[in-house]
Amino acid sequence: MLKLKHQAFLRNHGIPRSHKFASASAIADTTITHIHIQEVPQPQIQPFSDPEFFITALLSSRNISHIRQVHAQVAVNGILQHLTVANKLLHMYVQHKALGDAYALFSGMVEKTAVAWSMMVGGFLKGGDFSNVFATFTEFIRCGMPPDNYTLPFVIRACRDSRDLKMGRLFHGVVLKLGLLSDGFICASLVDMYAKCRVIDDARQLFDNMRKRDLVTWTVMIGGYAECRNASESLVLVDRMIDEGVVPDRVTMVTVVNACAKFGAMHKARLVSDYIFTNKFYLDVILGTAMIDKYAKFGCVDSARVIFDWMQVKNVRTWSAMISAYGYQEREEGD
């Protein structure tokens, strides 16, 4: 039975320490009482034995109170051990970030499928509870469940977000032991993790050995070099990516624009701008603001203003970047 690493989690999410493994009937009693107090009118559920009925009710639930109401009726009607219903219920709790409810349900499941384990790991990741991501995955392995290219990226992403290089290397070893390094999705997650942890050489080694690199992996590698203050290599990768027939998207272009600004590559920046306009990229707030900021740092206020006027939607950062561009110009003229 899975135990949470921190007892505080149980208290914070409404699970008493002495009742963290509640039975189905206990969940139903507690939930029904809660619902009676709130008097939530929807969805209207009547005693029924068809699993599809409850799955439909879950999909139509508008908030966490509705989900708990359906959960109570599922338990009362004895359908809680139906795997499809239980997994759908767990998914809905995770989607609404109700990790306390999700964990109570998960703990009471007699049979836990790989899908259920993955949803629980992903739920903790979504909630930023990295210690329980690792603890849940460890228990998952101990139960004899084979990790796959759905569960492992969650754990690797937790290493990335927490900048835990030690754990990242540990799970890299697990990937090697299981012979899953050839899986593009898992390998891309490792590249991303090493790049975010600024171990750029390890990231590049994995990147170069990948049989097939998708746009996301290229973008991660380009951004990794930019973050490690090696923008020149970022721009080299951009050229290589285009030569290999990979078409960049707006996210990639934002990364490239930022790399140009950090490296001070004015000529490359103009080529990037030409590429953006030639391929008719939509100048959304993120890309447009990045381009304004780039031209401002190069002292090209007129070019920054062209981008500013071209943008259909602007936010506070966009206006601030344009104002800063004029500020840079005034300081230069004053000097």
Tab-separated table of C-alpha atoms in Angstrom:
chain	number	residue	atom	x	y	z
A	1	MET	CA	0.000	0.000	0.000
A	2	LEU	CA	1.421	3.359	-1.003
A	3	LYS	CA	2.318	5.761	1.788
A	4	LEU	CA	2.762	9.428	1.235
A	5	LYS	CA	6.193	10.711	2.033
A	6	HIS	CA	4.951	13.692	4.014
A	7	GLN	CA	2.156	13.370	6.534
A	8	ALA	CA	1.528	17.083	6.105
A	9	PHE	CA	0.207	16.353	2.629
A	10	LEU	CA	-2.593	14.288	4.154
A	11	ARG	CA	-3.621	17.089	6.470
A	12	ASN	CA	-3.380	19.762	3.780
A	13	HIS	CA	-5.586	17.791	1.413
A	14	GLY	CA	-8.214	16.802	3.923
A	15	ILE	CA	-7.079	13.234	4.640
A	16	PRO	CA	-6.716	12.539	8.410
A	17	ARG	CA	-3.635	10.522	9.322
A	18	SER	CA	-5.704	7.794	10.900
A	19	HIS	CA	-8.027	7.538	7.888
A	20	LYS	CA	-5.733	7.889	4.917
A	21	PHE	CA	-6.827	4.495	3.552
A	22	ALA	CA	-10.576	4.986	3.656
A	23	SER	CA	-12.944	2.252	2.506
A	24	ALA	CA	-15.400	2.792	-0.316
A	25	SER	CA	-18.347	2.984	2.114
A	26	ALA	CA	-16.523	5.515	4.286
A	27	ILE	CA	-15.838	7.670	1.255
A	28	ALA	CA	-19.476	7.464	0.254
A	29	ASP	CA	-20.740	8.411	3.745
A	30	THR	CA	-18.352	11.338	4.030
A	31	THR	CA	-19.061	12.590	0.522
A	32	ILE	CA	-22.847	12.297	0.831
A	33	THR	CA	-22.767	14.306	4.076
A	34	HIS	CA	-20.642	16.959	2.404
A	35	ILE	CA	-23.001	17.133	-0.571
A	36	HIS	CA	-26.087	17.405	1.637
A	37	ILE	CA	-24.611	20.475	3.307
A	38	GLN	CA	-23.708	22.182	0.019
A	39	GLU	CA	-26.906	21.081	-1.757
A	40	VAL	CA	-25.237	21.021	-5.185
A	41	PRO	CA	-28.062	20.618	-7.713
A	42	GLN	CA	-26.048	19.076	-10.591
A	43	PRO	CA	-25.496	16.537	-11.916
A	44	GLN	CA	-28.735	14.733	-11.005
A	45	ILE	CA	-27.713	11.158	-10.167
A	46	GLN	CA	-30.043	8.326	-9.274
A	47	PRO	CA	-29.103	4.807	-8.121
A	48	PHE	CA	-28.029	2.925	-11.214
A	49	SER	CA	-25.784	-0.010	-12.070
A	50	ASP	CA	-24.576	0.836	-15.575
A	51	PRO	CA	-20.878	1.952	-15.526
A	52	GLU	CA	-21.361	3.979	-18.709
A	53	PHE	CA	-24.014	6.031	-16.931
A	54	PHE	CA	-21.527	7.147	-14.284
A	55	ILE	CA	-18.743	7.762	-16.799
A	56	THR	CA	-21.075	10.070	-18.706
A	57	ALA	CA	-21.994	11.799	-15.443
A	58	LEU	CA	-18.314	12.340	-14.634
A	59	LEU	CA	-17.604	13.807	-18.056
A	60	SER	CA	-20.475	16.251	-17.620
A	61	SER	CA	-19.380	17.298	-14.116
A	62	ARG	CA	-18.595	20.991	-13.921
A	63	ASN	CA	-16.584	21.183	-10.697
A	64	ILE	CA	-15.087	19.161	-7.876
A	65	SER	CA	-18.354	19.105	-5.907
A	66	HIS	CA	-20.132	17.410	-8.801
A	67	ILE	CA	-17.316	14.873	-9.110
A	68	ARG	CA	-17.563	14.031	-5.406
A	69	GLN	CA	-21.297	13.617	-5.773
A	70	VAL	CA	-20.838	11.116	-8.606
A	71	HIS	CA	-18.104	9.383	-6.555
A	72	ALA	CA	-20.542	8.920	-3.690
A	73	GLN	CA	-23.183	7.385	-5.943
A	74	VAL	CA	-20.596	5.126	-7.564
A	75	ALA	CA	-19.626	3.808	-4.137
A	76	VAL	CA	-23.250	3.388	-3.005
A	77	ASN	CA	-24.083	1.420	-6.152
A	78	GLY	CA	-21.077	-0.870	-5.720
A	79	ILE	CA	-19.319	0.124	-8.944
A	80	LEU	CA	-16.174	1.594	-7.407
A	81	GLN	CA	-14.143	-1.517	-8.279
A	82	HIS	CA	-15.051	-1.235	-11.948
A	83	LEU	CA	-11.661	-0.317	-13.436
A	84	THR	CA	-12.898	2.005	-16.154
A	85	VAL	CA	-15.096	3.951	-13.753
A	86	ALA	CA	-12.389	4.130	-11.071
A	87	ASN	CA	-9.752	5.290	-13.557
A	88	LYS	CA	-12.069	7.930	-14.998
A	89	LEU	CA	-12.887	9.159	-11.513
A	90	LEU	CA	-9.179	9.306	-10.653
A	91	HIS	CA	-8.513	11.204	-13.879
A	92	MET	CA	-11.189	13.784	-13.048
A	93	TYR	CA	-9.783	14.359	-9.557
A	94	VAL	CA	-6.279	14.818	-10.960
A	95	GLN	CA	-7.518	17.186	-13.657
A	96	HIS	CA	-9.132	19.358	-10.994
A	97	LYS	CA	-5.961	19.171	-8.836
A	98	ALA	CA	-7.894	17.499	-6.007
A	99	LEU	CA	-4.922	15.365	-5.017
A	100	GLY	CA	-6.334	14.498	-1.607
A	101	ASP	CA	-9.436	12.972	-3.177
A	102	ALA	CA	-7.339	11.340	-5.880
A	103	TYR	CA	-5.004	9.740	-3.359
A	104	ALA	CA	-7.858	8.494	-1.149
A	105	LEU	CA	-9.441	6.845	-4.176
A	106	PHE	CA	-6.134	5.469	-5.441
A	107	SER	CA	-5.248	3.991	-2.045
A	108	GLY	CA	-8.558	2.149	-1.874
A	109	MET	CA	-8.298	0.618	-5.342
A	110	VAL	CA	-7.966	-3.173	-5.085
A	111	GLU	CA	-6.444	-3.381	-8.560
A	112	LYS	CA	-4.202	-0.598	-9.810
A	113	THR	CA	-3.455	-0.559	-13.504
A	114	ALA	CA	-0.438	1.096	-15.122
A	115	VAL	CA	-2.810	3.852	-16.230
A	116	ALA	CA	-3.849	4.539	-12.629
A	117	TRP	CA	-0.233	4.658	-11.440
A	118	SER	CA	0.686	7.030	-14.265
A	119	MET	CA	-2.229	9.323	-13.469
A	120	MET	CA	-1.221	9.472	-9.812
A	121	VAL	CA	2.410	10.206	-10.673
A	122	GLY	CA	1.278	12.830	-13.181
A	123	GLY	CA	-1.082	14.330	-10.611
A	124	PHE	CA	1.690	14.858	-8.089
A	125	LEU	CA	3.840	16.363	-10.851
A	126	LYS	CA	1.039	18.719	-11.839
A	127	GLY	CA	0.725	19.793	-8.209
A	128	GLY	CA	4.476	20.381	-7.865
A	129	ASP	CA	4.822	17.654	-5.211
A	130	PHE	CA	8.064	16.204	-6.526
A	131	SER	CA	8.890	14.090	-3.458
A	132	ASN	CA	5.650	12.163	-3.904
A	133	VAL	CA	6.284	11.807	-7.625
A	134	PHE	CA	9.460	9.927	-6.755
A	135	ALA	CA	7.848	7.989	-3.891
A	136	THR	CA	4.878	6.902	-6.018
A	137	PHE	CA	7.099	5.843	-8.895
A	138	THR	CA	9.321	3.869	-6.523
A	139	GLU	CA	6.289	2.003	-5.173
A	140	PHE	CA	5.141	1.475	-8.744
A	141	ILE	CA	8.417	-0.329	-9.493
A	142	ARG	CA	8.243	-2.370	-6.274
A	143	CYS	CA	4.810	-3.631	-7.274
A	144	GLY	CA	6.394	-5.204	-10.325
A	145	MET	CA	4.797	-2.856	-12.825
A	146	PRO	CA	6.995	-2.192	-15.880
A	147	PRO	CA	7.652	1.527	-16.517
A	148	ASP	CA	6.786	2.751	-19.985
A	149	ASN	CA	7.188	5.812	-22.181
A	150	TYR	CA	4.187	7.397	-20.485
A	151	THR	CA	5.203	7.083	-16.828
A	152	LEU	CA	8.965	7.635	-17.092
A	153	PRO	CA	8.752	11.086	-18.748
A	154	PHE	CA	6.639	12.277	-15.795
A	155	VAL	CA	9.396	11.324	-13.365
A	156	ILE	CA	12.145	12.768	-15.570
A	157	ARG	CA	10.157	15.997	-15.850
A	158	ALA	CA	9.961	16.148	-12.044
A	159	CYS	CA	13.767	15.953	-11.985
A	160	ARG	CA	13.867	18.775	-14.521
A	161	ASP	CA	11.414	21.037	-12.704
A	162	SER	CA	13.080	20.465	-9.324
A	163	ARG	CA	16.567	20.782	-10.907
A	164	ASP	CA	17.433	17.505	-9.156
A	165	LEU	CA	20.349	16.306	-11.269
A	166	LYS	CA	21.146	13.429	-8.908
A	167	MET	CA	17.681	11.931	-9.292
A	168	GLY	CA	17.804	12.679	-13.002
A	169	ARG	CA	20.945	10.603	-13.436
A	170	LEU	CA	19.379	7.841	-11.353
A	171	PHE	CA	16.358	7.612	-13.649
A	172	HIS	CA	18.632	7.856	-16.676
A	173	GLY	CA	20.214	4.667	-15.340
A	174	VAL	CA	16.762	3.084	-15.006
A	175	VAL	CA	16.074	3.941	-18.653
A	176	LEU	CA	19.349	2.332	-19.726
A	177	LYS	CA	18.699	-0.770	-17.634
A	178	LEU	CA	15.265	-1.214	-19.181
A	179	GLY	CA	16.595	-0.649	-22.696
A	180	LEU	CA	14.263	2.306	-23.308
A	181	LEU	CA	16.803	4.893	-24.435
A	182	SER	CA	15.840	4.270	-28.060
A	183	ASP	CA	12.354	5.558	-27.295
A	184	GLY	CA	12.249	9.073	-28.746
A	185	PHE	CA	9.827	10.429	-26.154
A	186	ILE	CA	11.905	9.235	-23.185
A	187	CYS	CA	15.196	10.338	-24.738
A	188	ALA	CA	13.767	13.789	-25.483
A	189	SER	CA	12.707	14.067	-21.823
A	190	LEU	CA	16.277	13.277	-20.732
A	191	VAL	CA	17.684	15.882	-23.136
A	192	ASP	CA	15.266	18.425	-21.697
A	193	MET	CA	16.179	17.493	-18.114
A	194	TYR	CA	19.941	17.786	-18.667
A	195	ALA	CA	19.524	21.061	-20.591
A	196	LYS	CA	17.414	22.617	-17.824
A	197	CYS	CA	19.930	21.410	-15.223
A	198	ARG	CA	22.606	23.093	-17.415
A	199	VAL	CA	24.555	19.907	-17.991
A	200	ILE	CA	24.643	20.819	-21.635
A	201	ASP	CA	27.311	18.322	-22.749
A	202	ASP	CA	25.236	15.360	-21.532
A	203	ALA	CA	22.174	16.803	-23.209
A	204	ARG	CA	24.056	17.240	-26.492
A	205	GLN	CA	25.438	13.689	-26.398
A	206	LEU	CA	21.913	12.271	-26.059
A	207	PHE	CA	20.644	14.680	-28.707
A	208	ASP	CA	23.298	13.694	-31.269
A	209	ASN	CA	22.654	9.979	-30.702
A	210	MET	CA	18.904	10.218	-31.249
A	211	ARG	CA	17.726	8.444	-34.391
A	212	LYS	CA	14.945	10.944	-34.942
A	213	ARG	CA	14.612	14.413	-33.456
A	214	ASP	CA	11.289	16.205	-33.439
A	215	LEU	CA	10.720	19.951	-33.284
A	216	VAL	CA	10.327	19.971	-29.497
A	217	THR	CA	13.721	18.308	-29.002
A	218	TRP	CA	15.416	20.770	-31.365
A	219	THR	CA	13.824	23.674	-29.505
A	220	VAL	CA	14.919	22.290	-26.125
A	221	MET	CA	18.511	21.896	-27.320
A	222	ILE	CA	18.603	25.365	-28.887
A	223	GLY	CA	17.162	26.897	-25.725
A	224	GLY	CA	19.565	24.923	-23.551
A	225	TYR	CA	22.581	26.475	-25.244
A	226	ALA	CA	21.040	29.933	-24.970
A	227	GLU	CA	20.461	29.474	-21.228
A	228	CYS	CA	24.052	28.289	-20.815
A	229	ARG	CA	25.239	31.506	-22.514
A	230	ASN	CA	26.390	29.720	-25.623
A	231	ALA	CA	24.033	31.449	-28.010
A	232	SER	CA	26.428	30.977	-30.926
A	233	GLU	CA	25.880	27.203	-30.766
A	234	SER	CA	22.131	27.841	-30.541
A	235	LEU	CA	22.273	29.650	-33.874
A	236	VAL	CA	24.393	26.883	-35.417
A	237	LEU	CA	21.713	24.381	-34.403
A	238	VAL	CA	19.018	26.561	-35.938
A	239	ASP	CA	20.771	26.412	-39.303
A	240	ARG	CA	21.250	22.672	-38.959
A	241	MET	CA	17.612	22.158	-38.015
A	242	ILE	CA	16.357	24.029	-41.078
A	243	ASP	CA	18.862	22.205	-43.312
A	244	GLU	CA	17.449	18.893	-42.074
A	245	GLY	CA	13.967	19.973	-43.108
A	246	VAL	CA	12.538	20.634	-39.648
A	247	VAL	CA	10.202	23.629	-39.823
A	248	PRO	CA	10.328	25.825	-36.693
A	249	ASP	CA	7.183	27.069	-34.993
A	250	ARG	CA	6.534	30.185	-32.888
A	251	VAL	CA	8.007	28.626	-29.742
A	252	THR	CA	11.208	27.805	-31.597
A	253	MET	CA	11.399	31.298	-33.074
A	254	VAL	CA	11.024	32.901	-29.640
A	255	THR	CA	13.957	30.772	-28.458
A	256	VAL	CA	16.022	31.799	-31.501
A	257	VAL	CA	15.179	35.489	-31.087
A	258	ASN	CA	16.256	35.381	-27.434
A	259	ALA	CA	19.489	33.644	-28.439
A	260	CYS	CA	20.214	36.401	-30.971
A	261	ALA	CA	19.640	39.063	-28.332
A	262	LYS	CA	21.974	37.353	-25.846
A	263	PHE	CA	24.694	36.791	-28.424
A	264	GLY	CA	24.359	40.225	-30.023
A	265	ALA	CA	24.068	38.631	-33.455
A	266	MET	CA	22.538	41.538	-35.352
A	267	HIS	CA	22.973	40.002	-38.799
A	268	LYS	CA	21.460	36.689	-37.693
A	269	ALA	CA	18.649	38.572	-35.967
A	270	ARG	CA	17.661	40.258	-39.233
A	271	LEU	CA	17.720	36.892	-41.027
A	272	VAL	CA	15.468	35.490	-38.320
A	273	SER	CA	13.086	38.429	-38.724
A	274	ASP	CA	13.017	37.929	-42.495
A	275	TYR	CA	12.258	34.239	-41.944
A	276	ILE	CA	9.395	35.119	-39.579
A	277	PHE	CA	7.786	37.541	-42.013
A	278	THR	CA	8.423	35.438	-45.117
A	279	ASN	CA	6.740	32.431	-43.511
A	280	LYS	CA	3.911	34.610	-42.177
A	281	PHE	CA	4.298	33.747	-38.499
A	282	TYR	CA	1.556	35.244	-36.376
A	283	LEU	CA	3.088	37.844	-34.075
A	284	ASP	CA	1.446	36.882	-30.824
A	285	VAL	CA	2.302	38.588	-27.554
A	286	ILE	CA	5.248	36.313	-26.737
A	287	LEU	CA	6.972	36.330	-30.125
A	288	GLY	CA	6.254	39.992	-30.858
A	289	THR	CA	7.501	41.166	-27.465
A	290	ALA	CA	10.663	39.076	-27.814
A	291	MET	CA	11.379	40.711	-31.183
A	292	ILE	CA	10.780	44.218	-29.801
A	293	ASP	CA	13.138	43.479	-26.925
A	294	LYS	CA	15.743	42.130	-29.361
A	295	TYR	CA	15.682	45.236	-31.571
A	296	ALA	CA	15.734	47.487	-28.503
A	297	LYS	CA	18.981	45.874	-27.325
A	298	PHE	CA	20.458	46.394	-30.785
A	299	GLY	CA	19.410	50.060	-30.733
A	300	CYS	CA	17.031	49.577	-33.686
A	301	VAL	CA	14.073	51.501	-32.313
A	302	ASP	CA	12.421	51.984	-35.712
A	303	SER	CA	12.423	48.234	-36.356
A	304	ALA	CA	11.049	47.636	-32.860
A	305	ARG	CA	8.242	50.121	-33.565
A	306	VAL	CA	7.366	48.353	-36.828
A	307	ILE	CA	6.919	45.104	-34.886
A	308	PHE	CA	4.951	46.933	-32.191
A	309	ASP	CA	2.548	48.500	-34.695
A	310	TRP	CA	2.178	45.190	-36.536
A	311	MET	CA	1.024	43.316	-33.439
A	312	GLN	CA	-2.724	42.959	-33.083
A	313	VAL	CA	-2.633	42.068	-29.385
A	314	LYS	CA	-0.348	43.716	-26.818
A	315	ASN	CA	0.042	43.277	-23.079
A	316	VAL	CA	1.880	45.173	-20.345
A	317	ARG	CA	5.208	43.533	-21.222
A	318	THR	CA	4.835	44.580	-24.852
A	319	TRP	CA	4.271	48.216	-23.929
A	320	SER	CA	7.123	48.092	-21.397
A	321	ALA	CA	9.508	46.666	-24.022
A	322	MET	CA	8.607	49.446	-26.477
A	323	ILE	CA	8.980	52.150	-23.834
A	324	SER	CA	12.345	50.679	-22.845
A	325	ALA	CA	13.438	50.781	-26.490
A	326	TYR	CA	12.867	54.540	-26.578
A	327	GLY	CA	14.677	54.799	-23.274
A	328	TYR	CA	17.744	53.044	-24.703
A	329	GLN	CA	17.693	55.433	-27.658
A	330	GLU	CA	17.560	58.532	-25.464
A	331	ARG	CA	20.495	57.327	-23.351
A	332	GLU	CA	22.574	56.643	-26.458
A	333	GLU	CA	21.771	60.087	-27.894
A	334	GLY	CA	22.630	61.658	-24.561
A	335	ASP	CA	26.017	59.958	-24.545
